[in-house]
PDB file of C-alpha atoms and ligand atoms in Angstrom:
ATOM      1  CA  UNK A   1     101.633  39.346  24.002  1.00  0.00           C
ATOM      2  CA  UNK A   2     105.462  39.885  23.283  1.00  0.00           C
ATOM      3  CA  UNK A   3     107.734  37.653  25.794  1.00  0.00           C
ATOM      4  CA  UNK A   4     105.093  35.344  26.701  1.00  0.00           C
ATOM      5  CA  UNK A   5     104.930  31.437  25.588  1.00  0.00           C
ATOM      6  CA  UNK A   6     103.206  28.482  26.215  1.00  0.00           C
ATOM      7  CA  UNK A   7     105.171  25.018  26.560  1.00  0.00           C
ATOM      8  CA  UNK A   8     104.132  22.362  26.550  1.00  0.00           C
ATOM      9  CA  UNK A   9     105.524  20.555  29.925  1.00  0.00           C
ATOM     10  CA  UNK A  10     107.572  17.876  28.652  1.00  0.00           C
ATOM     11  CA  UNK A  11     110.860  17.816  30.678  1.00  0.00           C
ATOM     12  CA  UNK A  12     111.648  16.710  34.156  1.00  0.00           C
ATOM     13  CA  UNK A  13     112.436  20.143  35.069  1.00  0.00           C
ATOM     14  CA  UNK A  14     109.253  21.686  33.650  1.00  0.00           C
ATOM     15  CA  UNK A  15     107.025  19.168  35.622  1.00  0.00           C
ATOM     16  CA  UNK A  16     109.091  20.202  38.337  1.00  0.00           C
ATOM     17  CA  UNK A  17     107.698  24.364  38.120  1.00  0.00           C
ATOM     18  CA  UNK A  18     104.265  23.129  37.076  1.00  0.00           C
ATOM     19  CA  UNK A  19     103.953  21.275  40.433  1.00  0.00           C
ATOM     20  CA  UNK A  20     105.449  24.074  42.280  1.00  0.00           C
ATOM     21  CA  UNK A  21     103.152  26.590  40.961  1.00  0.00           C
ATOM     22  CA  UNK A  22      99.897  24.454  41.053  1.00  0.00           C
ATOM     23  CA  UNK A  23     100.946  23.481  45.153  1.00  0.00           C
ATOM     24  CA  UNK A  24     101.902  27.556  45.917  1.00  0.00           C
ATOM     25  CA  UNK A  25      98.668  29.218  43.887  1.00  0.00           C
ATOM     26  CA  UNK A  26      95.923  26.294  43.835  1.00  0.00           C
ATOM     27  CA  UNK A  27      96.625  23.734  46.388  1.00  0.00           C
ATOM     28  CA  UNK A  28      98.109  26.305  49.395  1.00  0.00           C
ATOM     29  CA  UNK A  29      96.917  25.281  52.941  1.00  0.00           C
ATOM     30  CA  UNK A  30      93.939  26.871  53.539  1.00  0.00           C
ATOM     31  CA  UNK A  31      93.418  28.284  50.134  1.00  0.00           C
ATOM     32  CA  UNK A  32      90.346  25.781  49.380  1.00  0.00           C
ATOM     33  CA  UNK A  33      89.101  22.817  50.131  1.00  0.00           C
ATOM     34  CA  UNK A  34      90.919  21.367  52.973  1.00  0.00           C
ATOM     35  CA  UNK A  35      91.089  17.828  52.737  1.00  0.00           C
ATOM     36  CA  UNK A  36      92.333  17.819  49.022  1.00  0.00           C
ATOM     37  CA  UNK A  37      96.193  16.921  48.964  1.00  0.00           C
ATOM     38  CA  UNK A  38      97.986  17.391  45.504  1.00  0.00           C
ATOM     39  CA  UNK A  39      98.724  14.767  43.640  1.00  0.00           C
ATOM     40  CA  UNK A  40     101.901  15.198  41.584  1.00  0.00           C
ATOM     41  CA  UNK A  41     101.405  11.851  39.698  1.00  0.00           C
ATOM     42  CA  UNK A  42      97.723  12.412  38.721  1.00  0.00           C
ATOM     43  CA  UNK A  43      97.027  10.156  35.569  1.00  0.00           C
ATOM     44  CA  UNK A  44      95.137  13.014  34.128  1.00  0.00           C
ATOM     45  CA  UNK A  45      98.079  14.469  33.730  1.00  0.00           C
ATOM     46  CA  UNK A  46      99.732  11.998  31.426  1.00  0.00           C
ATOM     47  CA  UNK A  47      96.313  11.229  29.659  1.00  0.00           C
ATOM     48  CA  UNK A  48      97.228  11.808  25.953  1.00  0.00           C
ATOM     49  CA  UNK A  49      94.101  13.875  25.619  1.00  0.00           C
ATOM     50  CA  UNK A  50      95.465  16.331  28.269  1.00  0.00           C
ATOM     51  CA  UNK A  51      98.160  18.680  27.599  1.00  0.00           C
ATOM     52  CA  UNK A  52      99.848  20.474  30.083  1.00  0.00           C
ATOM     53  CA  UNK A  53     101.169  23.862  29.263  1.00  0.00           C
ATOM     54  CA  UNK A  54     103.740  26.294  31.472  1.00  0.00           C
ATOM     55  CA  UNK A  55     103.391  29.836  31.282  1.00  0.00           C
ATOM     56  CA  UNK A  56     106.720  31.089  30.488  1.00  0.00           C
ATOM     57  CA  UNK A  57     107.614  35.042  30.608  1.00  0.00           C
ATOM     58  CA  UNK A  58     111.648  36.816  29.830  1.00  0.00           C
ATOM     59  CA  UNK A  59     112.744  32.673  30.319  1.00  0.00           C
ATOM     60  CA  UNK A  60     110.799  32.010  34.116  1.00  0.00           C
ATOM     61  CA  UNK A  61     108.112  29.737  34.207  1.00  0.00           C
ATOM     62  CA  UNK A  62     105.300  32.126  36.063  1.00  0.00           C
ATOM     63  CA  UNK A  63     102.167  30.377  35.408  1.00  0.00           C
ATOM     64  CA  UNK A  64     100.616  26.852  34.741  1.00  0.00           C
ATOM     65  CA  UNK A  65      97.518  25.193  33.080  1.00  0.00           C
ATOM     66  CA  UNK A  66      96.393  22.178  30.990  1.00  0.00           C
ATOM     67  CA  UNK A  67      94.509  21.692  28.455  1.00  0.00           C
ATOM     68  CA  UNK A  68      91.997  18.446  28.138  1.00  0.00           C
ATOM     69  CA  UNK A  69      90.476  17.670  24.918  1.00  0.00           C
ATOM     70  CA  UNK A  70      86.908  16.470  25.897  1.00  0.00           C
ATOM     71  CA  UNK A  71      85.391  16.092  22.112  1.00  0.00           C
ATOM     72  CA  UNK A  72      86.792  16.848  19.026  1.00  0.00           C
ATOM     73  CA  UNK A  73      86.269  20.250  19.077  1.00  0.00           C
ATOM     74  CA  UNK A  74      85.637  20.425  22.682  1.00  0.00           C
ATOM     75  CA  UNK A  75      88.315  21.605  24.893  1.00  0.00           C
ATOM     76  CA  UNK A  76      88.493  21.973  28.990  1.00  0.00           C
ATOM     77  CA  UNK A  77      91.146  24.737  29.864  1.00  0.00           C
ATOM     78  CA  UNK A  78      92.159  23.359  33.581  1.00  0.00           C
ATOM     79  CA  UNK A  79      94.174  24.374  36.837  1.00  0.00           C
ATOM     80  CA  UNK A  80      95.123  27.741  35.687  1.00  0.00           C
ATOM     81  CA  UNK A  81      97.454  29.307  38.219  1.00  0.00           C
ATOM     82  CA  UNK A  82      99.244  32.640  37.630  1.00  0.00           C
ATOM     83  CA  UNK A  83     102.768  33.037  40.473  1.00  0.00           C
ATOM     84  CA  UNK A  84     101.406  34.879  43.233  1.00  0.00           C
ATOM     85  CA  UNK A  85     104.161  37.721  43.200  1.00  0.00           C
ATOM     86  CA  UNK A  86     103.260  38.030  39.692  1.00  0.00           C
ATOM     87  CA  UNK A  87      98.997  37.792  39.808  1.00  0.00           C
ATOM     88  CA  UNK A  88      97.367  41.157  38.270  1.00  0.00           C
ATOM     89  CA  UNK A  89     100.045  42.454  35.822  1.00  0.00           C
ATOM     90  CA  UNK A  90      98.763  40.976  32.805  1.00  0.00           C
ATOM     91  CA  UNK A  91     100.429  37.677  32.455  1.00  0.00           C
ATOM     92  CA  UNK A  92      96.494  35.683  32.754  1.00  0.00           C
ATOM     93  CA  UNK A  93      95.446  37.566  30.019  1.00  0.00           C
ATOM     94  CA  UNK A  94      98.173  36.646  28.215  1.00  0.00           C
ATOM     95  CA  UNK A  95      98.244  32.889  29.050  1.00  0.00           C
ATOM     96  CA  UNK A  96      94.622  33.293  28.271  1.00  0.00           C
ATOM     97  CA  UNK A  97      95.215  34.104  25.006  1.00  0.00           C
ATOM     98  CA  UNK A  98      97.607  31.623  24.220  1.00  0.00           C
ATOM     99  CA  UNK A  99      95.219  29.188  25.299  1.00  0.00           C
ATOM    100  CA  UNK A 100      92.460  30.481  22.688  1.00  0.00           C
ATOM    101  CA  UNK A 101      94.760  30.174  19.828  1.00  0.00           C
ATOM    102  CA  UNK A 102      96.495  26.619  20.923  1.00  0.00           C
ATOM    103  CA  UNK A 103      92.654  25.545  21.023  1.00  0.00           C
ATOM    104  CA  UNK A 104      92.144  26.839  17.970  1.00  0.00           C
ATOM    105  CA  UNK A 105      95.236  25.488  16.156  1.00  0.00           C
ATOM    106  CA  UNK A 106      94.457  22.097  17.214  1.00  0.00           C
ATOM    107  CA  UNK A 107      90.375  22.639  16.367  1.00  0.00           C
ATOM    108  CA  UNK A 108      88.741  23.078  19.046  1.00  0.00           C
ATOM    109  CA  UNK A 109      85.879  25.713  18.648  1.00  0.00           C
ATOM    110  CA  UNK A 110      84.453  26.104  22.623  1.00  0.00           C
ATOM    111  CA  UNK A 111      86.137  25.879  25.476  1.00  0.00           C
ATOM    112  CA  UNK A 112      84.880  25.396  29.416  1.00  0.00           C
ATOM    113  CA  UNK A 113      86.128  25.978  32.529  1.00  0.00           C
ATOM    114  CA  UNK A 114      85.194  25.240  36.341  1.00  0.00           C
ATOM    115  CA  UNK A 115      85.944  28.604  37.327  1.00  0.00           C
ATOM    116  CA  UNK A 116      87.243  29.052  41.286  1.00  0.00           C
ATOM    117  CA  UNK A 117      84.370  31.375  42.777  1.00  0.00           C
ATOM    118  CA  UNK A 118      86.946  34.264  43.043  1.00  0.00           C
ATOM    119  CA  UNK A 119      88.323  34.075  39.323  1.00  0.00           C
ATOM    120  CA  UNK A 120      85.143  34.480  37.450  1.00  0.00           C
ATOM    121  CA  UNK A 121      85.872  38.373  37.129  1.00  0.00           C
ATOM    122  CA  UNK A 122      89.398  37.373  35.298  1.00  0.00           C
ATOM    123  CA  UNK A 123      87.580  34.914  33.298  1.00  0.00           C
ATOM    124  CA  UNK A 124      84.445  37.420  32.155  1.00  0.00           C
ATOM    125  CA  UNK A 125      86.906  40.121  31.331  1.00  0.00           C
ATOM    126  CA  UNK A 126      88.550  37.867  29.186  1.00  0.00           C
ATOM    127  CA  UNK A 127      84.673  36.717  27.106  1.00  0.00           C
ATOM    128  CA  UNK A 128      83.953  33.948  28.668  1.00  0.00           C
ATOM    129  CA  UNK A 129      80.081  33.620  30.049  1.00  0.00           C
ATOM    130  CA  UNK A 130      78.647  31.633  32.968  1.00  0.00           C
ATOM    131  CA  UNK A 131      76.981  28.504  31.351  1.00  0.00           C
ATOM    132  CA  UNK A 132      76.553  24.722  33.077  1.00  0.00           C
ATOM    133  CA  UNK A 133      78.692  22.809  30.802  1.00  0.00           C
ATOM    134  CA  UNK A 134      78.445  19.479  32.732  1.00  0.00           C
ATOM    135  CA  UNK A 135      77.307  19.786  36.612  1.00  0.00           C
ATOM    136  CA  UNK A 136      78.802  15.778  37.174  1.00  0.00           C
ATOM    137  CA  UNK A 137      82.277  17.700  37.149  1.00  0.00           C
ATOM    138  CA  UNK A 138      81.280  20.205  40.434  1.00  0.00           C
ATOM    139  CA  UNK A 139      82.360  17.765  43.117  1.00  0.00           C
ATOM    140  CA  UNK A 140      85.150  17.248  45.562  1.00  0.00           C
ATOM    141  CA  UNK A 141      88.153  20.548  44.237  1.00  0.00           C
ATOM    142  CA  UNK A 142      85.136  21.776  42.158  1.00  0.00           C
ATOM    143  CA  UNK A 143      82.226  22.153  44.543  1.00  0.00           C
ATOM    144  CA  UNK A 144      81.924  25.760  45.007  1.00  0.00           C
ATOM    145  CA  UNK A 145      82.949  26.279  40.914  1.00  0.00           C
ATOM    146  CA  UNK A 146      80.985  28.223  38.715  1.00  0.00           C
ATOM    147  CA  UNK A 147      81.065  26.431  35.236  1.00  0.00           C
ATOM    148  CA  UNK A 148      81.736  28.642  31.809  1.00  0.00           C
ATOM    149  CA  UNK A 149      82.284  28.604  28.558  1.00  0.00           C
ATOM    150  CA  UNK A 150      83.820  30.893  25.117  1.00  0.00           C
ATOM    151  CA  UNK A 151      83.678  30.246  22.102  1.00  0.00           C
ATOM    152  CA  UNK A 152      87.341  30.274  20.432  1.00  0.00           C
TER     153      UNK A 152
HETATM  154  C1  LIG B 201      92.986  34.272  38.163  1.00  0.00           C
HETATM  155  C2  LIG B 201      94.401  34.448  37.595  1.00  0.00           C
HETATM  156  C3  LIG B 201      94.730  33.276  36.691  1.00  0.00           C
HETATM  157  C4  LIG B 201      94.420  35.752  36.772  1.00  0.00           C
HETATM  158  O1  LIG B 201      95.742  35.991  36.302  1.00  0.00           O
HETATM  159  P1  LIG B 201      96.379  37.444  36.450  1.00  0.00           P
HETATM  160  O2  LIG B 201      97.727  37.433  35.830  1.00  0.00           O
HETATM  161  O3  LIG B 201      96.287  37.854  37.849  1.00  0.00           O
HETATM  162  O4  LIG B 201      95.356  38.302  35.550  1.00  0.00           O
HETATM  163  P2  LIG B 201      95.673  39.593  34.653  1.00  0.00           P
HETATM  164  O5  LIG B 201      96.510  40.545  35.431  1.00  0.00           O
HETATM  165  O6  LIG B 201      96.163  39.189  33.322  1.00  0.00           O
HETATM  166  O7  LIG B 201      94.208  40.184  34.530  1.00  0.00           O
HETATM  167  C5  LIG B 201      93.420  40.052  33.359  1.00  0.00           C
HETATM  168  C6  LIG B 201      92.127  40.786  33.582  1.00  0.00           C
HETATM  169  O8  LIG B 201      91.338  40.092  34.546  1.00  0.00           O
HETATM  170  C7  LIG B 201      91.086  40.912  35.673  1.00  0.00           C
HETATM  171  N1  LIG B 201      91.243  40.057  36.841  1.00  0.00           N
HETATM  172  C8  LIG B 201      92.327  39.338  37.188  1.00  0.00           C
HETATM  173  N2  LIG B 201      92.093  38.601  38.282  1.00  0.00           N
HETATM  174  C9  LIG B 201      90.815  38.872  38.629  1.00  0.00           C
HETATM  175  C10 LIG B 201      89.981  38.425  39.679  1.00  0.00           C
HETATM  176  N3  LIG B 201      90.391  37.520  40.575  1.00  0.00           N
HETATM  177  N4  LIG B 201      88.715  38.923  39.753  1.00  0.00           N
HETATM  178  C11 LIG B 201      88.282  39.817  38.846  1.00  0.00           C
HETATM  179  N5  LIG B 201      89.022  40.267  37.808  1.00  0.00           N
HETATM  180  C12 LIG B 201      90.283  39.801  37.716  1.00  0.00           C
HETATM  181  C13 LIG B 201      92.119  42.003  35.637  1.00  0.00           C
HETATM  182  O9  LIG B 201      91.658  43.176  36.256  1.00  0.00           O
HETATM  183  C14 LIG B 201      92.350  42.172  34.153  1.00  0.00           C
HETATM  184  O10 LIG B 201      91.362  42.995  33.576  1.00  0.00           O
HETATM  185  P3  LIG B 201      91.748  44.054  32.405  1.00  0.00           P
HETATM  186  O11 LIG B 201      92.948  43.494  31.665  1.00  0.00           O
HETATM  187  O12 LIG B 201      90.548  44.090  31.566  1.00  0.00           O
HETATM  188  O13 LIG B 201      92.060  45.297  33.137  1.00  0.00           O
HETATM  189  C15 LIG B 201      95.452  34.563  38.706  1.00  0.00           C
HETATM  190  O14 LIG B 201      95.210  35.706  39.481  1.00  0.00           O
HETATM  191  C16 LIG B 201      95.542  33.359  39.609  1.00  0.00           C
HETATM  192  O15 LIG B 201      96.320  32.457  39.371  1.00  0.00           O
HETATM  193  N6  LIG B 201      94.734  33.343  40.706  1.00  0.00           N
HETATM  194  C17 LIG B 201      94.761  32.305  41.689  1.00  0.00           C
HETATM  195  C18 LIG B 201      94.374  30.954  41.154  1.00  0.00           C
HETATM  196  C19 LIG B 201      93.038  30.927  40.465  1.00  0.00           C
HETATM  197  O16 LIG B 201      92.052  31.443  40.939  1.00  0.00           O
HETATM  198  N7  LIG B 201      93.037  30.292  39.295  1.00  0.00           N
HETATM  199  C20 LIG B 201      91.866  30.085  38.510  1.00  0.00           C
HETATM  200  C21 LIG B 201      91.354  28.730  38.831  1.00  0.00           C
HETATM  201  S1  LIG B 201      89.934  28.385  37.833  1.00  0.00           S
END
């Protein structure tokens, strides 16, 4: 996946594109559920399990997710958002497979997802499989998510 990299969002200015691209591609009015409004201090994302990764592609930060360690070799790959001007050309199947191999790296051996009802195509062409990983977690964002899993 030459000119692609995952960073890990540690810099004021790279907290700065990972809210942009999380409020344009997953939080847009309308996009989902309504009465969810972003929060750009979240503690999950300063939870030292979590780690929160930018997409970054010739320099430009295009895409955004995190990473959440839920056991020791458990890991939940989270608010994956590709740019919109930049969705279908190959860049989430290239963050997708930086995400295998960080997982991996840090020894993780499965990974889960709540999957956005219109993103489990991406996610099945890239081997992961439907399975109910925890159904606690399919409330409020989540609701209408379909849970899967791959192993890494
Ligand atoms: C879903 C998303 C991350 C995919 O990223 P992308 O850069 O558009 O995907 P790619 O172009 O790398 O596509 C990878 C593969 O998945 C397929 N694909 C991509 N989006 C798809 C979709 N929504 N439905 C079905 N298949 C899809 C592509 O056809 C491609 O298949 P191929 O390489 O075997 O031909 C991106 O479109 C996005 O951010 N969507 C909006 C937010 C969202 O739904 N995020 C997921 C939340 S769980």
């Amino acid at each position: 996946v030459s000119g692609h990299a995952l960073v890990v969002v540690r810099t004021d200015e790279h907290w700065a594109a990972l809210h942009r691209l999380r409020r344009a591609v997953l939080f847009a009015p309308g996009r989902r559920v309504r009465d969810i409004v972003y929060d750009d201090a979240h503690p999950d994302d300063r939870d030292p399990a979590n780690t929160p990764f930018l997409l970054v592609h010739d320099g430009r930060p295009i895409g955004t997710t995190r990473l959440d360690r839920l056991a020791p070799t458990l890991g939940a790959v989270r608010l994956v958002a590709i740019d919109g001007s930049e969705q279908r050309r190959g860049h989430g199947r290239a963050l997708g497979a930086l995400i295998d191999a960080e997982a991996r790296r840090s020894g993780m051996t499965r990974l889960v997802v709540n999957s956005a009802p219109d993103a489990v195509g991406y996610y099945r062409r890239l081997g992961w499989s439907e399975h109910v990983w925890d159904a606690a977690e399919l409330v409020g964002l989540a609701s209408d998510c379909v849970q899967m899993h791959k192993l890494v």
